[in-house]
Amino acid sequence: SAVISQKPSRDICQRGTSLTIQCQVDSQVTMMFWYRQQPGQSLTLIATANQGSEATYESGFVIDKFPISRPNLTFSTLTVSNMSPEDSSIYLCSVDDGRLNEQFFGPGTRLTVL
Amino acid sequence: GQQLNQSPQSMFIQEGEDVSMNCTSSSIFNTWLWYKQDPGEGPVLLIALYKAGELTSNGRLTAQFGITRKDSFLNISASIPSDVGIYFCAGPTQSNDYKLSFGAGTTVTVRA
């Protein structure tokens, strides 16, 4: 399976600021995904990021709040904009090789907003 | 997305015990996935199931794809302290859809 890294691993931010999270994969993948995991909760899909097209957002998530870039087949970024304490969560990226529905996850970015 | 009901929500297990957790859906699934998440880490794929009735093992873990295609269970045999974590079931939101829905998770704690 692909090896996925995320930066930063954790951060503490002030409300009103923005944070960009990076996701790097060691092989080329077609589909990358961004999830949010609120404290003590399960994973919720934010958006699907395919190279060469706009990200597709799930209900409840908008591009202005969570802009995503996917400049190539091994890299993506998620920005959490104008943060509030409610944005405190773990943000995870994952990849899918497009054949078997199996997704592989990065280690996550633990965000705390004060 | 499809609703996945995972139970139990949490369990305390004695080292050496066999334990079981399950997931049900109101809709038919073509794929069932089981993940484990350790504290401070991302979920790790344990077992993937693709056919109704399929029974698959990965070490002390065994998972089955229910015949009705609306349920799956995961068994852990002879539990050890490193089995502590949160276990999630997951499956595609629709047939041939690459997006996954996740169950609420089962938190496993090993009783010393």
Tab-separated table of C-alpha atoms in Angstrom:
chain	number	residue	atom	x	y	z
A	1	SER	CA	0.000	0.000	0.000
A	2	ALA	CA	1.000	3.622	-0.507
A	3	VAL	CA	2.994	5.446	2.165
A	4	ILE	CA	1.320	8.728	3.067
A	5	SER	CA	2.732	11.587	5.112
A	6	GLN	CA	1.066	14.723	6.417
A	7	LYS	CA	2.427	18.032	7.617
A	8	PRO	CA	2.081	19.404	10.185
A	9	SER	CA	1.349	16.511	12.523
A	10	ARG	CA	-0.302	18.919	14.937
A	11	ASP	CA	-0.804	22.635	15.437
A	12	ILE	CA	-2.415	25.076	17.808
A	13	CYS	CA	-3.890	28.092	16.048
A	14	GLN	CA	-5.682	31.279	16.919
A	15	ARG	CA	-9.253	31.834	15.784
A	16	GLY	CA	-9.583	33.784	12.571
A	17	THR	CA	-6.353	32.443	11.097
A	18	SER	CA	-5.898	29.792	8.410
A	19	LEU	CA	-3.832	26.611	8.311
A	20	THR	CA	-2.713	24.655	5.260
A	21	ILE	CA	-2.214	20.918	5.681
A	22	GLN	CA	-0.044	19.015	3.231
A	23	CYS	CA	-0.447	15.412	2.133
A	24	GLN	CA	2.350	13.618	0.271
A	25	VAL	CA	2.126	10.120	-1.236
A	26	ASP	CA	5.090	7.973	-2.271
A	27	SER	CA	3.403	6.855	-5.501
A	28	GLN	CA	1.076	8.342	-8.097
A	29	VAL	CA	-2.591	7.992	-7.204
A	30	THR	CA	-5.708	9.086	-9.003
A	31	MET	CA	-7.984	9.889	-6.091
A	32	MET	CA	-7.170	11.585	-2.824
A	33	PHE	CA	-9.643	12.364	-0.067
A	34	TRP	CA	-9.769	14.669	2.916
A	35	TYR	CA	-11.623	13.700	6.095
A	36	ARG	CA	-12.408	15.382	9.367
A	37	GLN	CA	-12.549	13.466	12.628
A	38	GLN	CA	-13.998	15.510	15.441
A	39	PRO	CA	-13.044	14.555	19.014
A	40	GLY	CA	-14.379	11.125	19.890
A	41	GLN	CA	-16.167	10.809	16.551
A	42	SER	CA	-15.926	8.824	13.365
A	43	LEU	CA	-14.545	10.022	10.035
A	44	THR	CA	-16.504	12.436	7.869
A	45	LEU	CA	-15.556	12.991	4.242
A	46	ILE	CA	-14.860	16.650	3.432
A	47	ALA	CA	-14.013	16.384	-0.244
A	48	THR	CA	-12.525	14.312	-3.040
A	49	ALA	CA	-9.472	15.775	-4.780
A	50	ASN	CA	-8.590	14.575	-8.271
A	51	GLN	CA	-5.648	15.960	-10.181
A	52	GLY	CA	-6.627	18.311	-12.969
A	53	SER	CA	-10.125	19.073	-11.739
A	54	GLU	CA	-11.902	20.989	-9.007
A	55	ALA	CA	-12.360	19.196	-5.721
A	56	THR	CA	-15.810	17.738	-5.065
A	57	TYR	CA	-17.202	18.738	-1.681
A	58	GLU	CA	-19.631	16.821	0.486
A	59	SER	CA	-22.781	18.306	1.932
A	60	GLY	CA	-21.926	20.721	4.719
A	61	PHE	CA	-18.467	21.580	3.422
A	62	VAL	CA	-17.691	24.497	1.110
A	63	ILE	CA	-14.686	25.555	-0.911
A	64	ASP	CA	-14.400	28.966	0.761
A	65	LYS	CA	-13.896	27.315	4.139
A	66	PHE	CA	-11.836	24.302	2.978
A	67	PRO	CA	-9.984	25.166	-0.238
A	68	ILE	CA	-8.107	22.207	-1.685
A	69	SER	CA	-5.275	21.990	-4.165
A	70	ARG	CA	-4.153	18.936	-6.138
A	71	PRO	CA	-1.263	20.057	-8.318
A	72	ASN	CA	-0.005	16.555	-9.213
A	73	LEU	CA	-0.622	12.849	-8.645
A	74	THR	CA	1.381	12.648	-5.401
A	75	PHE	CA	0.433	15.788	-3.473
A	76	SER	CA	-2.560	17.676	-2.118
A	77	THR	CA	-3.250	20.450	0.369
A	78	LEU	CA	-6.263	21.287	2.488
A	79	THR	CA	-6.624	24.754	3.980
A	80	VAL	CA	-8.841	25.358	6.973
A	81	SER	CA	-9.807	29.020	6.638
A	82	ASN	CA	-10.932	31.590	9.177
A	83	MET	CA	-10.720	29.025	11.935
A	84	SER	CA	-12.947	28.826	14.983
A	85	PRO	CA	-12.741	26.463	17.984
A	86	GLU	CA	-15.353	24.252	16.264
A	87	ASP	CA	-12.703	23.429	13.650
A	88	SER	CA	-10.609	21.654	16.271
A	89	SER	CA	-10.348	18.143	14.853
A	90	ILE	CA	-8.041	15.615	13.306
A	91	TYR	CA	-7.764	16.114	9.546
A	92	LEU	CA	-6.840	13.032	7.540
A	93	CYS	CA	-5.950	12.516	3.922
A	94	SER	CA	-6.391	9.189	2.206
A	95	VAL	CA	-5.737	7.683	-1.215
A	96	ASP	CA	-7.547	5.137	-3.340
A	97	ASP	CA	-6.034	3.283	-6.258
A	98	GLY	CA	-9.448	3.314	-7.895
A	99	ARG	CA	-9.841	-0.451	-8.250
A	100	LEU	CA	-11.002	-1.995	-5.001
A	101	ASN	CA	-12.560	0.804	-2.906
A	102	GLU	CA	-9.719	0.350	-0.424
A	103	GLN	CA	-8.447	3.611	1.035
A	104	PHE	CA	-5.169	4.127	2.845
A	105	PHE	CA	-4.770	6.929	5.352
A	106	GLY	CA	-2.099	9.348	6.391
A	107	PRO	CA	-1.252	9.796	10.081
A	108	GLY	CA	-3.502	12.838	10.437
A	109	THR	CA	-3.066	16.451	11.505
A	110	ARG	CA	-4.356	17.279	14.962
A	111	LEU	CA	-5.631	20.856	14.957
A	112	THR	CA	-6.561	22.828	18.049
A	113	VAL	CA	-8.106	26.271	17.614
A	114	LEU	CA	-8.095	28.597	20.589
B	1	GLY	CA	-24.481	8.467	2.313
B	2	GLN	CA	-25.422	5.080	3.626
B	3	GLN	CA	-26.033	4.608	7.345
B	4	LEU	CA	-23.710	2.120	9.034
B	5	ASN	CA	-24.667	0.933	12.509
B	6	GLN	CA	-21.702	-0.419	14.422
B	7	SER	CA	-21.893	-2.190	17.760
B	8	PRO	CA	-20.913	-2.350	20.462
B	9	GLN	CA	-19.849	1.262	20.929
B	10	SER	CA	-17.150	0.166	23.379
B	11	MET	CA	-15.913	-2.938	25.072
B	12	PHE	CA	-13.587	-3.936	27.854
B	13	ILE	CA	-11.913	-7.239	27.142
B	14	GLN	CA	-9.802	-9.570	29.201
B	15	GLU	CA	-6.429	-10.447	27.746
B	16	GLY	CA	-6.757	-13.784	26.006
B	17	GLU	CA	-10.486	-13.430	25.295
B	18	ASP	CA	-12.127	-13.711	21.895
B	19	VAL	CA	-14.269	-10.723	21.001
B	20	SER	CA	-16.634	-9.761	18.241
B	21	MET	CA	-18.070	-6.577	16.807
B	22	ASN	CA	-20.445	-6.025	13.941
B	23	CYS	CA	-21.767	-3.558	11.451
B	24	THR	CA	-25.150	-3.404	9.748
B	25	SER	CA	-26.519	-1.308	6.945
B	26	SER	CA	-29.973	-0.550	5.609
B	27	SER	CA	-28.584	-0.896	2.085
B	28	ILE	CA	-26.687	-3.588	0.248
B	29	PHE	CA	-22.895	-3.265	0.207
B	30	ASN	CA	-20.503	-4.629	-2.400
B	31	THR	CA	-17.460	-4.120	-0.210
B	32	TRP	CA	-16.887	-4.156	3.540
B	33	LEU	CA	-13.706	-2.753	5.041
B	34	TRP	CA	-12.454	-2.980	8.610
B	35	TYR	CA	-9.969	-0.417	9.947
B	36	LYS	CA	-8.164	0.042	13.245
B	37	GLN	CA	-7.096	3.428	14.576
B	38	ASP	CA	-4.486	3.708	17.301
B	39	PRO	CA	-4.303	6.904	19.396
B	40	GLY	CA	-2.649	9.697	17.445
B	41	GLU	CA	-2.580	7.720	14.208
B	42	GLY	CA	-4.613	7.407	11.041
B	43	PRO	CA	-6.836	4.355	10.448
B	44	VAL	CA	-5.071	1.256	9.158
B	45	LEU	CA	-6.864	-1.184	6.866
B	46	LEU	CA	-7.125	-4.599	8.521
B	47	ILE	CA	-9.368	-6.635	6.246
B	48	ALA	CA	-11.270	-6.048	3.001
B	49	LEU	CA	-14.251	-8.197	1.953
B	50	TYR	CA	-15.698	-8.324	-1.553
B	51	LYS	CA	-18.155	-11.227	-1.768
B	52	ALA	CA	-21.266	-12.158	0.174
B	53	GLY	CA	-20.441	-14.982	2.573
B	54	GLU	CA	-16.690	-14.370	2.299
B	55	LEU	CA	-14.692	-15.185	5.423
B	56	THR	CA	-11.203	-13.660	5.566
B	57	SER	CA	-8.490	-13.831	8.209
B	58	ASN	CA	-5.504	-11.632	8.993
B	59	GLY	CA	-3.566	-13.180	11.855
B	60	ARG	CA	-5.852	-13.255	14.906
B	61	LEU	CA	-8.487	-11.217	13.068
B	62	THR	CA	-11.343	-12.773	11.130
B	63	ALA	CA	-14.053	-10.895	9.279
B	64	GLN	CA	-17.102	-12.066	7.367
B	65	PHE	CA	-19.230	-10.464	4.684
B	66	GLY	CA	-22.854	-11.257	5.566
B	67	ILE	CA	-24.928	-13.305	3.128
B	68	THR	CA	-27.578	-10.593	2.943
B	69	ARG	CA	-24.783	-8.115	2.008
B	70	LYS	CA	-26.115	-5.794	4.691
B	71	ASP	CA	-23.833	-6.778	7.531
B	72	SER	CA	-20.319	-7.781	8.504
B	73	PHE	CA	-18.577	-8.852	11.678
B	74	LEU	CA	-15.005	-8.728	12.920
B	75	ASN	CA	-13.603	-11.208	15.438
B	76	ILE	CA	-10.413	-10.837	17.429
B	77	SER	CA	-9.130	-14.058	18.927
B	78	ALA	CA	-6.893	-14.346	22.001
B	79	SER	CA	-6.803	-10.578	22.549
B	80	ILE	CA	-3.556	-8.926	23.642
B	81	PRO	CA	-2.826	-5.420	24.975
B	82	SER	CA	-1.902	-4.049	21.532
B	83	ASP	CA	-5.455	-4.755	20.332
B	84	VAL	CA	-6.477	-1.572	22.160
B	85	GLY	CA	-7.820	1.027	19.767
B	86	ILE	CA	-10.855	2.045	17.791
B	87	TYR	CA	-12.185	-0.295	15.115
B	88	PHE	CA	-14.229	1.094	12.241
B	89	CYS	CA	-16.259	-0.629	9.580
B	90	ALA	CA	-16.590	1.143	6.249
B	91	GLY	CA	-18.079	0.653	2.831
B	92	PRO	CA	-18.785	2.478	-0.421
B	93	THR	CA	-21.626	4.982	-0.234
B	94	GLN	CA	-23.190	3.566	-3.384
B	95	SER	CA	-22.548	0.677	-5.690
B	96	ASN	CA	-19.369	1.350	-7.691
B	97	ASP	CA	-18.802	4.573	-5.732
B	98	TYR	CA	-15.299	5.252	-4.492
B	99	LYS	CA	-16.472	7.277	-1.483
B	100	LEU	CA	-16.618	5.511	1.868
B	101	SER	CA	-19.052	5.756	4.751
B	102	PHE	CA	-17.720	4.869	8.194
B	103	GLY	CA	-19.400	3.331	11.193
B	104	ALA	CA	-19.241	5.141	14.519
B	105	GLY	CA	-16.467	2.884	15.746
B	106	THR	CA	-15.939	0.332	18.516
B	107	THR	CA	-13.478	1.371	21.222
B	108	VAL	CA	-11.605	-1.619	22.608
B	109	THR	CA	-9.857	-1.464	25.948
B	110	VAL	CA	-8.026	-4.436	27.385
B	111	ARG	CA	-8.632	-5.150	31.041
B	112	ALA	CA	-5.356	-5.993	32.727
